[in-house]
Coordinates of C-alpha atoms in Angstrom, one line a residue:
Chain A
X1 CA 11.6 -2.3 6.3
X2 CA 9.8 0.1 8.6
X3 CA 8.8 3.7 9.1
X4 CA 11.3 5.5 11.3
X5 CA 8.6 7.0 13.5
X6 CA 5.7 6.3 15.9
X7 CA 3.4 8.7 14.2
X8 CA 2.5 9.9 10.7
X9 CA 2.0 13.7 11.1
X10 CA 3.0 15.1 7.9
X11 CA 4.9 14.6 4.6
X12 CA 7.4 17.3 5.4
X13 CA 9.3 15.2 7.8
X14 CA 9.1 11.9 5.9
X15 CA 12.1 10.7 4.0
X16 CA 11.9 9.8 0.4
X17 CA 12.4 6.0 1.1
X18 CA 9.7 6.1 3.7
X19 CA 7.2 7.5 1.2
X20 CA 8.2 4.9 -1.3
X21 CA 7.8 2.1 1.2
X22 CA 4.2 3.3 2.0
X23 CA 3.5 3.4 -1.8
X24 CA 4.8 0.0 -2.6
X25 CA 3.1 -1.7 0.3
X26 CA -0.2 0.0 -0.8
X27 CA 0.0 -1.9 -4.2
X28 CA -0.5 -5.2 -2.3
X29 CA -3.2 -3.8 -0.2
X30 CA -5.2 -2.6 -3.2
X31 CA -5.5 -6.2 -4.2
X32 CA -7.0 -7.2 -0.8
X33 CA -9.9 -4.8 -1.5
X34 CA -10.7 -6.6 -4.7
X35 CA -11.1 -10.0 -3.0
X36 CA -14.4 -11.7 -2.2
X37 CA -13.3 -11.7 1.4
X38 CA -11.9 -8.2 1.8
X39 CA -10.2 -8.9 5.1
X40 CA -6.7 -10.0 6.2
X41 CA -6.0 -11.0 9.9
X42 CA -2.8 -8.8 10.1
X43 CA -3.8 -6.3 12.8
X44 CA -6.1 -8.7 14.8
X45 CA -6.6 -7.3 18.3
X46 CA -5.3 -3.8 17.5
X47 CA -7.6 -0.8 18.2
X48 CA -7.9 2.3 16.1
X49 CA -9.8 5.3 17.3
X50 CA -11.0 7.8 14.7
X51 CA -11.2 11.2 16.4
X52 CA -12.7 13.7 14.1
X53 CA -13.2 17.3 15.2
X54 CA -14.2 18.4 11.7
X55 CA -16.8 17.0 9.3
X56 CA -15.6 14.2 6.9
X57 CA -17.1 11.5 4.8
X58 CA -14.4 10.2 2.6
X59 CA -11.5 10.3 4.9
X60 CA -13.2 8.9 8.0
X61 CA -14.9 6.0 6.1
X62 CA -11.6 5.4 4.4
X63 CA -9.6 5.1 7.6
X64 CA -12.4 3.0 9.1
X65 CA -12.6 0.6 6.2
X66 CA -8.8 0.4 6.1
X67 CA -8.6 -0.6 9.8
X68 CA -11.5 -3.1 9.5
X69 CA -10.0 -4.8 6.4
X70 CA -6.8 -5.3 8.4
X71 CA -8.9 -6.9 11.2
X72 CA -8.3 -4.0 13.6
X73 CA -11.2 -2.8 15.7
X74 CA -12.2 0.7 14.6
X75 CA -14.1 3.2 16.8
X76 CA -15.4 6.5 15.5
X77 CA -15.8 9.6 17.7
X78 CA -17.4 12.6 16.2
X79 CA -17.2 15.7 18.3
X80 CA -20.8 16.7 18.3
X81 CA -21.8 13.5 20.1
X82 CA -18.9 13.5 22.6
X83 CA -17.8 15.1 25.8
X84 CA -16.1 17.8 23.8
X85 CA -19.5 19.5 23.6
X86 CA -19.5 19.4 27.4
X87 CA -16.2 21.5 27.4
X88 CA -13.5 18.8 27.9
X89 CA -10.1 19.9 26.6
X90 CA -8.4 18.2 23.7
X91 CA -5.6 16.9 26.0
X92 CA -8.1 15.5 28.5
X93 CA -10.0 13.8 25.8
X94 CA -7.0 12.0 24.3
X95 CA -5.6 11.0 27.7
X96 CA -8.9 9.5 28.6
X97 CA -9.0 7.7 25.2
X98 CA -5.5 6.4 25.8
X99 CA -6.5 5.0 29.2
X100 CA -8.5 2.5 27.2
X101 CA -5.3 1.2 25.4
X102 CA -5.9 2.0 21.8
X103 CA -3.0 1.3 19.4
X104 CA -3.6 4.2 17.1
X105 CA -5.5 7.4 17.1
X106 CA -6.4 9.1 13.8
X107 CA -7.1 12.8 14.4
X108 CA -8.6 15.5 12.3
X109 CA -8.7 18.9 13.8
X110 CA -9.3 22.5 12.6
X111 CA -6.1 23.8 14.4
X112 CA -2.7 23.3 12.8
X113 CA -0.5 21.2 15.0
X114 CA -3.3 19.6 17.1
X115 CA -2.2 16.0 16.1
X116 CA 1.4 16.9 16.9
X117 CA 0.4 18.0 20.4
X118 CA -1.6 14.8 20.9
X119 CA 1.3 12.7 19.7
X120 CA 3.6 14.1 22.3
X121 CA 1.1 13.0 25.0
X122 CA 0.3 9.6 23.8
X123 CA 2.2 6.3 23.7
X124 CA -0.1 5.0 20.8
X125 CA 0.6 6.0 17.2
X126 CA -1.1 9.2 15.9
X127 CA -2.1 9.6 12.3
X128 CA -2.9 13.1 11.1
X129 CA -6.1 13.1 9.1
X130 CA -5.9 16.8 8.4
X131 CA -4.9 19.6 10.7
X132 CA -6.0 23.2 9.9
X133 CA -4.3 24.5 6.9
X134 CA -1.1 22.5 7.7
X135 CA -1.0 18.9 6.4
X136 CA -3.1 16.0 5.2
X137 CA -0.5 13.4 4.7
X138 CA -2.7 10.4 3.8
X139 CA -4.3 12.4 1.0
X140 CA -0.9 13.3 -0.5
X141 CA 0.2 9.7 -0.3
X142 CA -2.9 8.4 -2.1
X143 CA -2.4 11.2 -4.8
X144 CA 1.2 10.1 -5.3
X145 CA 0.0 6.5 -5.5
X146 CA -2.7 7.2 -8.0
X147 CA -0.3 9.1 -10.2
X148 CA 2.4 6.5 -9.9
X149 CA -0.1 3.9 -10.9
X150 CA -1.0 5.8 -14.1
X151 CA 2.3 7.2 -15.1
X152 CA 4.8 4.7 -13.6
X153 CA 7.0 7.4 -12.3
X154 CA 6.6 10.7 -10.4
X155 CA 10.1 11.9 -11.1
X156 CA 10.2 14.6 -13.8
X157 CA 6.4 15.1 -14.0
X158 CA 4.9 18.6 -14.1
X159 CA 2.1 19.0 -11.6
X160 CA -0.2 22.0 -11.5
X161 CA -2.2 22.6 -8.2
X162 CA -4.9 25.1 -8.8
X163 CA -7.2 26.9 -6.3
X164 CA -7.0 28.2 -2.7
X165 CA -3.5 27.2 -1.9
X166 CA -3.4 29.4 1.3
X167 CA -6.1 27.4 3.1
X168 CA -5.3 24.0 1.7
X169 CA -3.6 21.4 3.7
X170 CA -3.9 19.0 0.8
X171 CA -1.8 21.4 -1.3
X172 CA 0.9 21.7 1.3
X173 CA 1.2 18.0 1.8
X174 CA 1.2 17.4 -1.9
X175 CA 3.9 20.1 -2.7
X176 CA 6.2 18.4 -0.1
X177 CA 5.4 14.9 -1.5
X178 CA 5.8 15.8 -5.2
X179 CA 9.0 17.7 -4.7
X180 CA 10.6 14.9 -2.6
X181 CA 9.9 12.4 -5.4
X182 CA 11.3 14.7 -8.0
X183 CA 8.3 16.3 -9.8
X184 CA 8.0 20.0 -10.6
X185 CA 5.1 21.7 -9.0
X186 CA 3.3 24.9 -10.1
X187 CA 0.7 26.4 -7.9
X188 CA -1.9 28.7 -9.3
X189 CA -4.7 30.8 -7.9
X190 CA -5.8 34.4 -7.3
X191 CA -3.1 36.4 -5.4
X192 CA -5.3 36.5 -2.3
X193 CA -5.2 32.7 -2.2
X194 CA -1.5 32.2 -2.7
X195 CA 0.4 32.5 0.6
X196 CA 3.5 34.7 0.4
X197 CA 6.7 32.7 0.5
X198 CA 5.2 29.4 -0.8
X199 CA 8.0 29.3 -3.3
X200 CA 10.3 28.2 -0.4
X201 CA 8.7 24.8 -0.5
X202 CA 10.2 24.4 -4.0
X203 CA 7.3 25.2 -6.2
X204 CA 6.6 27.9 -8.9
X205 CA 3.8 30.4 -8.7
X206 CA 1.6 31.8 -11.4
X207 CA -1.8 33.5 -11.4
X208 CA -2.6 32.6 -15.1
X209 CA -4.3 29.2 -15.3
X210 CA -3.7 28.7 -19.0
X211 CA 0.0 29.1 -18.4
X212 CA -0.1 26.8 -15.4
X213 CA -1.8 23.9 -17.2
X214 CA 0.0 24.2 -20.6
X215 CA 2.9 21.9 -19.7
X216 CA 1.2 19.9 -16.9
X217 CA 1.0 16.1 -16.8
X218 CA -1.3 16.3 -13.8
X219 CA -3.8 19.0 -12.9
X220 CA -4.9 19.0 -9.3
X221 CA -8.0 21.0 -8.6
X222 CA -8.7 22.2 -5.1
X223 CA -12.1 22.6 -3.6
X224 CA -13.2 26.3 -3.5
X225 CA -14.1 26.7 0.2
X226 CA -17.3 28.6 -0.4
X227 CA -17.4 29.8 3.2
X228 CA -14.3 31.9 2.5
X229 CA -16.1 34.2 0.1
X230 CA -17.4 36.1 3.1
X231 CA -13.8 37.1 3.8
X232 CA -13.6 38.8 0.4
X233 CA -10.8 36.6 -1.1
X234 CA -12.6 36.6 -4.4
X235 CA -15.4 38.9 -5.7
X236 CA -17.8 36.3 -6.9
X237 CA -18.1 32.5 -7.4
X238 CA -18.8 33.2 -11.1
X239 CA -15.6 35.2 -11.6
X240 CA -13.5 32.6 -9.7
X241 CA -15.0 29.9 -11.9
X242 CA -14.3 31.7 -15.1
X243 CA -10.7 32.5 -14.1
X244 CA -9.7 29.4 -12.2
X245 CA -12.3 26.7 -13.1
X246 CA -11.4 23.7 -15.2
X247 CA -13.8 23.2 -18.1
X248 CA -13.8 21.5 -21.4
X249 CA -12.7 24.7 -23.2
X250 CA -9.7 25.3 -20.9
X251 CA -8.8 21.6 -20.9
X252 CA -8.0 21.9 -24.7
X253 CA -5.0 24.1 -23.8
X254 CA -3.5 21.3 -21.7
X255 CA -1.5 18.3 -22.9
X256 CA -3.3 15.3 -24.5
X257 CA -3.1 12.6 -21.9
X258 CA -3.2 15.0 -18.9
X259 CA -4.6 13.5 -15.6
X260 CA -7.2 15.4 -13.6
X261 CA -7.4 15.0 -9.8
X262 CA -9.5 16.5 -7.0
X263 CA -9.4 15.6 -3.4
X264 CA -13.2 16.1 -3.0
X265 CA -15.7 17.1 -2.1
X266 CA -16.3 18.6 -5.5
X267 CA -18.2 21.9 -6.1
X268 CA -19.6 20.9 -9.6
X269 CA -19.6 23.8 -11.9
X270 CA -17.4 25.9 -9.6
X271 CA -13.8 24.8 -9.6
X272 CA -14.5 21.9 -12.1
X273 CA -17.2 21.4 -14.6
X274 CA -19.2 18.2 -14.5
X275 CA -18.0 17.0 -18.0
X276 CA -14.4 17.3 -16.8
X277 CA -15.1 15.7 -13.3
X278 CA -16.8 12.8 -15.0
X279 CA -14.6 12.8 -18.1
X280 CA -12.0 10.3 -19.3
X281 CA -9.0 12.1 -17.8
X282 CA -10.6 12.3 -14.3
X283 CA -9.0 10.1 -11.6
X284 CA -11.3 11.4 -8.8
X285 CA -13.0 8.1 -8.0
X286 CA -9.8 6.2 -8.5
X287 CA -8.2 8.4 -5.8
X288 CA -10.9 7.3 -3.4
X289 CA -10.4 3.7 -4.1
X290 CA -6.6 4.1 -3.6
X291 CA -7.2 5.9 -0.3
X292 CA -8.3 2.8 1.4
X293 CA -5.2 1.0 0.2
X294 CA -2.8 3.8 1.4
X295 CA -4.4 3.9 4.8
X296 CA -4.1 0.1 5.1
X297 CA -0.4 0.5 4.3
X298 CA 0.0 3.3 6.9
X299 CA -1.7 1.1 9.6
X300 CA 0.5 -1.9 8.6
X301 CA 3.7 0.0 8.7
X302 CA 2.9 1.9 12.0
X303 CA 1.3 -1.0 13.9
X304 CA 2.6 -4.2 12.3
X305 CA 6.2 -4.1 13.6
X306 CA 7.9 -4.6 16.9
X307 CA 6.9 -2.3 19.7
X308 CA 9.8 -0.5 21.3
Chain B
X1 CA 32.1 -18.7 5.3
X2 CA 31.8 -22.3 4.0
X3 CA 29.7 -22.7 0.8
X4 CA 28.6 -26.1 -0.5
X5 CA 26.8 -26.7 -3.7
X6 CA 23.5 -28.7 -3.2
X7 CA 22.0 -28.5 -6.7
X8 CA 23.3 -27.2 -9.9
X9 CA 21.3 -26.0 -12.9
X10 CA 20.9 -29.5 -14.4
X11 CA 20.0 -31.0 -11.0
X12 CA 17.3 -28.3 -10.5
X13 CA 15.9 -29.1 -14.0
X14 CA 15.8 -32.8 -13.3
X15 CA 14.2 -32.3 -9.9
X16 CA 11.5 -30.1 -11.4
X17 CA 10.8 -32.5 -14.2
X18 CA 10.4 -35.3 -11.7
X19 CA 8.1 -33.3 -9.5
X20 CA 6.0 -32.4 -12.6
X21 CA 5.6 -36.1 -13.4
X22 CA 4.7 -36.9 -9.8
X23 CA 2.1 -34.2 -9.6
X24 CA 0.6 -35.6 -12.9
X25 CA 0.8 -39.2 -11.6
X26 CA -0.8 -38.4 -8.3
X27 CA -3.6 -36.3 -9.7
X28 CA -4.1 -38.5 -12.8
X29 CA -3.4 -35.6 -15.2
X30 CA -3.4 -31.8 -15.2
X31 CA -7.2 -31.5 -15.1
X32 CA -8.3 -29.1 -12.4
X33 CA -4.7 -28.2 -11.2
X34 CA -3.6 -24.8 -10.3
X35 CA -0.1 -24.0 -9.1
X36 CA 0.4 -21.2 -6.6
X37 CA 3.9 -20.2 -5.7
X38 CA 5.0 -18.2 -2.6
X39 CA 6.9 -15.1 -3.8
X40 CA 9.5 -14.4 -4.6
X41 CA 11.3 -17.6 -5.6
X42 CA 8.4 -20.0 -5.0
X43 CA 6.5 -18.1 -7.7
X44 CA 9.3 -18.7 -10.2
X45 CA 9.5 -22.4 -9.2
X46 CA 5.7 -22.6 -9.9
X47 CA 6.0 -20.9 -13.3
X48 CA 8.7 -23.5 -14.2
X49 CA 6.7 -26.4 -13.0
X50 CA 3.7 -25.2 -14.9
X51 CA 5.6 -25.1 -18.2
X52 CA 7.1 -28.6 -17.6
X53 CA 3.6 -29.9 -17.0
X54 CA 2.3 -28.2 -20.1
X55 CA 5.1 -29.7 -22.2
X56 CA 4.1 -33.2 -20.9
X57 CA 0.3 -32.8 -21.1
X58 CA 0.0 -30.3 -24.0
X59 CA -2.2 -28.0 -21.9
X60 CA -2.2 -24.7 -20.2
X61 CA -1.9 -25.2 -16.4
X62 CA -2.9 -22.0 -14.6
X63 CA -0.3 -20.7 -12.1
X64 CA 0.0 -17.6 -9.8
X65 CA 1.3 -16.2 -6.6
X66 CA 0.1 -16.2 -3.1
X67 CA 1.7 -14.0 -0.6
X68 CA 1.6 -15.1 3.1
X69 CA 3.1 -12.0 4.7
X70 CA -0.3 -10.6 6.0
X71 CA -1.1 -14.0 7.6
X72 CA 2.2 -14.5 9.4
X73 CA 2.3 -15.4 13.1
X74 CA 5.3 -13.2 13.9
X75 CA 3.5 -9.9 13.1
X76 CA 4.3 -7.5 15.9
X77 CA 7.3 -9.5 17.0
X78 CA 9.7 -8.6 14.1
X79 CA 10.1 -5.7 11.8
X80 CA 7.3 -5.4 9.2
X81 CA 8.1 -7.4 6.1
X82 CA 7.7 -6.0 2.6
X83 CA 4.6 -7.3 0.9
X84 CA 4.8 -9.3 -2.3
X85 CA 2.1 -9.7 -4.9
X86 CA -0.9 -12.1 -4.7
X87 CA -2.2 -13.1 -8.1
X88 CA -4.7 -16.0 -8.2
X89 CA -5.5 -16.5 -11.9
X90 CA -8.8 -18.4 -11.5
X91 CA -11.4 -19.2 -8.8
X92 CA -9.8 -22.1 -6.7
X93 CA -13.2 -23.5 -5.5
X94 CA -13.2 -27.3 -6.2
X95 CA -9.7 -27.3 -7.7
X96 CA -6.5 -29.0 -6.7
X97 CA -4.1 -26.4 -5.5
X98 CA -0.4 -27.2 -5.5
X99 CA 1.4 -24.6 -3.3
X100 CA 5.0 -24.2 -4.3
X101 CA 8.0 -22.8 -2.4
X102 CA 11.7 -22.9 -2.8
X103 CA 12.7 -24.1 0.7
X104 CA 10.6 -25.8 3.3
X105 CA 12.0 -25.1 6.8
X106 CA 9.9 -24.5 9.9
X107 CA 6.6 -24.8 8.0
X108 CA 5.3 -21.5 9.3
X109 CA 5.2 -19.7 6.0
X110 CA 3.2 -22.7 4.5
X111 CA 0.7 -22.4 7.5
X112 CA 0.3 -18.7 6.7
X113 CA -0.1 -19.3 3.0
X114 CA -2.8 -22.0 3.6
X115 CA -4.7 -19.5 5.8
X116 CA -4.4 -16.9 3.0
X117 CA -5.7 -19.5 0.5
X118 CA -8.7 -20.3 2.5
X119 CA -9.8 -16.7 2.2
X120 CA -9.9 -17.1 -1.5
X121 CA -12.2 -20.2 -1.6
X122 CA -12.4 -23.9 -0.9
X123 CA -10.1 -26.0 -2.9
X124 CA -10.8 -29.7 -3.2
X125 CA -7.3 -30.3 -1.8
X126 CA -4.1 -28.5 -1.2
X127 CA -0.7 -30.1 -2.0
X128 CA 2.8 -28.8 -1.4
X129 CA 5.8 -28.9 -3.6
X130 CA 9.2 -27.7 -2.6
X131 CA 12.6 -27.6 -4.3
X132 CA 14.5 -28.3 -1.1
X133 CA 13.3 -29.7 2.3
X134 CA 15.8 -28.8 4.9
X135 CA 14.1 -30.1 8.0
X136 CA 13.5 -28.5 11.4
X137 CA 9.7 -28.4 11.2
X138 CA 7.9 -26.4 13.9
X139 CA 4.5 -27.4 12.7
X140 CA 2.9 -30.6 11.6
X141 CA 3.4 -29.9 7.9
X142 CA 5.0 -32.1 5.2
X143 CA 5.6 -31.7 1.5
X144 CA 3.9 -34.0 -1.0
X145 CA 6.7 -33.4 -3.6
X146 CA 10.3 -32.7 -2.7
X147 CA 13.2 -31.8 -5.1
X148 CA 15.9 -32.7 -2.6
X149 CA 15.9 -33.6 1.1
X150 CA 18.9 -31.9 2.7
X151 CA 19.6 -32.6 6.4
X152 CA 20.9 -29.3 7.8
X153 CA 22.1 -27.8 10.9
X154 CA 20.5 -24.6 12.2
X155 CA 23.7 -22.7 11.6
X156 CA 23.4 -23.4 7.8
X157 CA 21.6 -21.1 5.5
X158 CA 20.0 -22.7 2.3
X159 CA 20.1 -20.2 -0.6
X160 CA 18.2 -20.8 -3.8
X161 CA 19.3 -18.8 -6.8
X162 CA 17.1 -18.7 -9.8
X163 CA 17.9 -17.1 -13.1
X164 CA 14.6 -15.1 -13.1
X165 CA 15.8 -13.0 -10.0
X166 CA 19.5 -13.9 -9.4
X167 CA 20.9 -14.6 -12.9
X168 CA 22.1 -18.1 -12.0
X169 CA 20.4 -21.4 -11.2
X170 CA 21.8 -23.2 -8.1
X171 CA 21.1 -24.2 -4.6
X172 CA 23.9 -23.7 -2.0
X173 CA 24.3 -24.2 1.6
X174 CA 26.2 -21.5 3.5
X175 CA 27.7 -21.9 6.9
X176 CA 29.1 -18.9 8.7
X177 CA 32.7 -19.5 10.1
X178 CA 32.7 -20.1 13.8
X179 CA 34.5 -17.2 15.5
X180 CA 37.6 -18.5 17.3

């Protein structure tokens, strides 16, 4: 029972049974976080470096807690306080870090493919914590885990992903994950935010939100990246919100027991109204809890086995 | 492949009923007991022992599962093992914990399970019950209650089948044929 790889860079290249292995191990790790002593000695003596070239609260904290609860030593490097601000290249930075013998480097970078480049240069495992608009595999895994926990089964579910699909690495990883486990995915957003050819990933496209959520078992809202408004992808926040925001009124058009998800951070009142974000269908905080378990599972499966 | 029956269904039942009586005798009743089985089969042995104890003492003995995988000493030396569930039904502080497993062999799993247990609290004492003790200990560990002592060679494999997982109840010893 092991992952067939050194690194976790994306969902696209994972096989179905590898995804299922990560999810099933995470069930046990979730229990560890409920104990009085939230720590197991499994990865004693291993070192994990969190190298974040982009801002993050949830993901970085989650990876750090996951490493610490497995007894690994976790070091955080944020770019503003590092040599990167002195002009060191990405490759030099990671080779210098590797010279200190870490076992795993967790990378977030604004350029798609940066973790893949790093992985080619390092002997240690590399985990992609979000690269540009490409992939965010641990987020997709925790979303799959959360849905599986609630619904028992991913196969056959209808999933609606709504928002800025073009710039969303969460959407891309999730589309791969859901389709691999047999769910039907519909993506929805204004035409300027739907990348051409996204259907080739196996999802359906619509621009009508009511139609997208009508048959959905799960509605996944994406954060409206407000900084994008300058690029003219949508005329105004208010218009976006009225067409693609999830509020109480619109939720009435969805199925009764529909699950609401959001990867955070939430723009309250923009893509999701506060009553819905805090409402009974919302799994937003559950997603955060499960994120730690998923990342413990990733560390266990990447670092806990024999070294080649 | 040579297969030898060690315990049949009746013999397993008798062994468990004797162990249940021994546990009650040694602890002067079921007060303060909690049975924790090591998954997968140790958990089912624990659940059976709990129901035998309950039928003798007319009580409700708590039982649960303790997975030792994350505490093993061969992490990083072998392939990662799948995790099993840990479910400790009540706080174990001040209680008598009887750990239960199907086969006692090197003792390494029991060492790992004891470490896991210590992270949950401080029991008054820990005892060990096993269905089969096959010898070959690598650590100074011994069982308090044994269903059957089976002297084995290292070439043998002891397999415990329980109806909850395997559909049948028996313990067998399997020896792979020597290649000529």
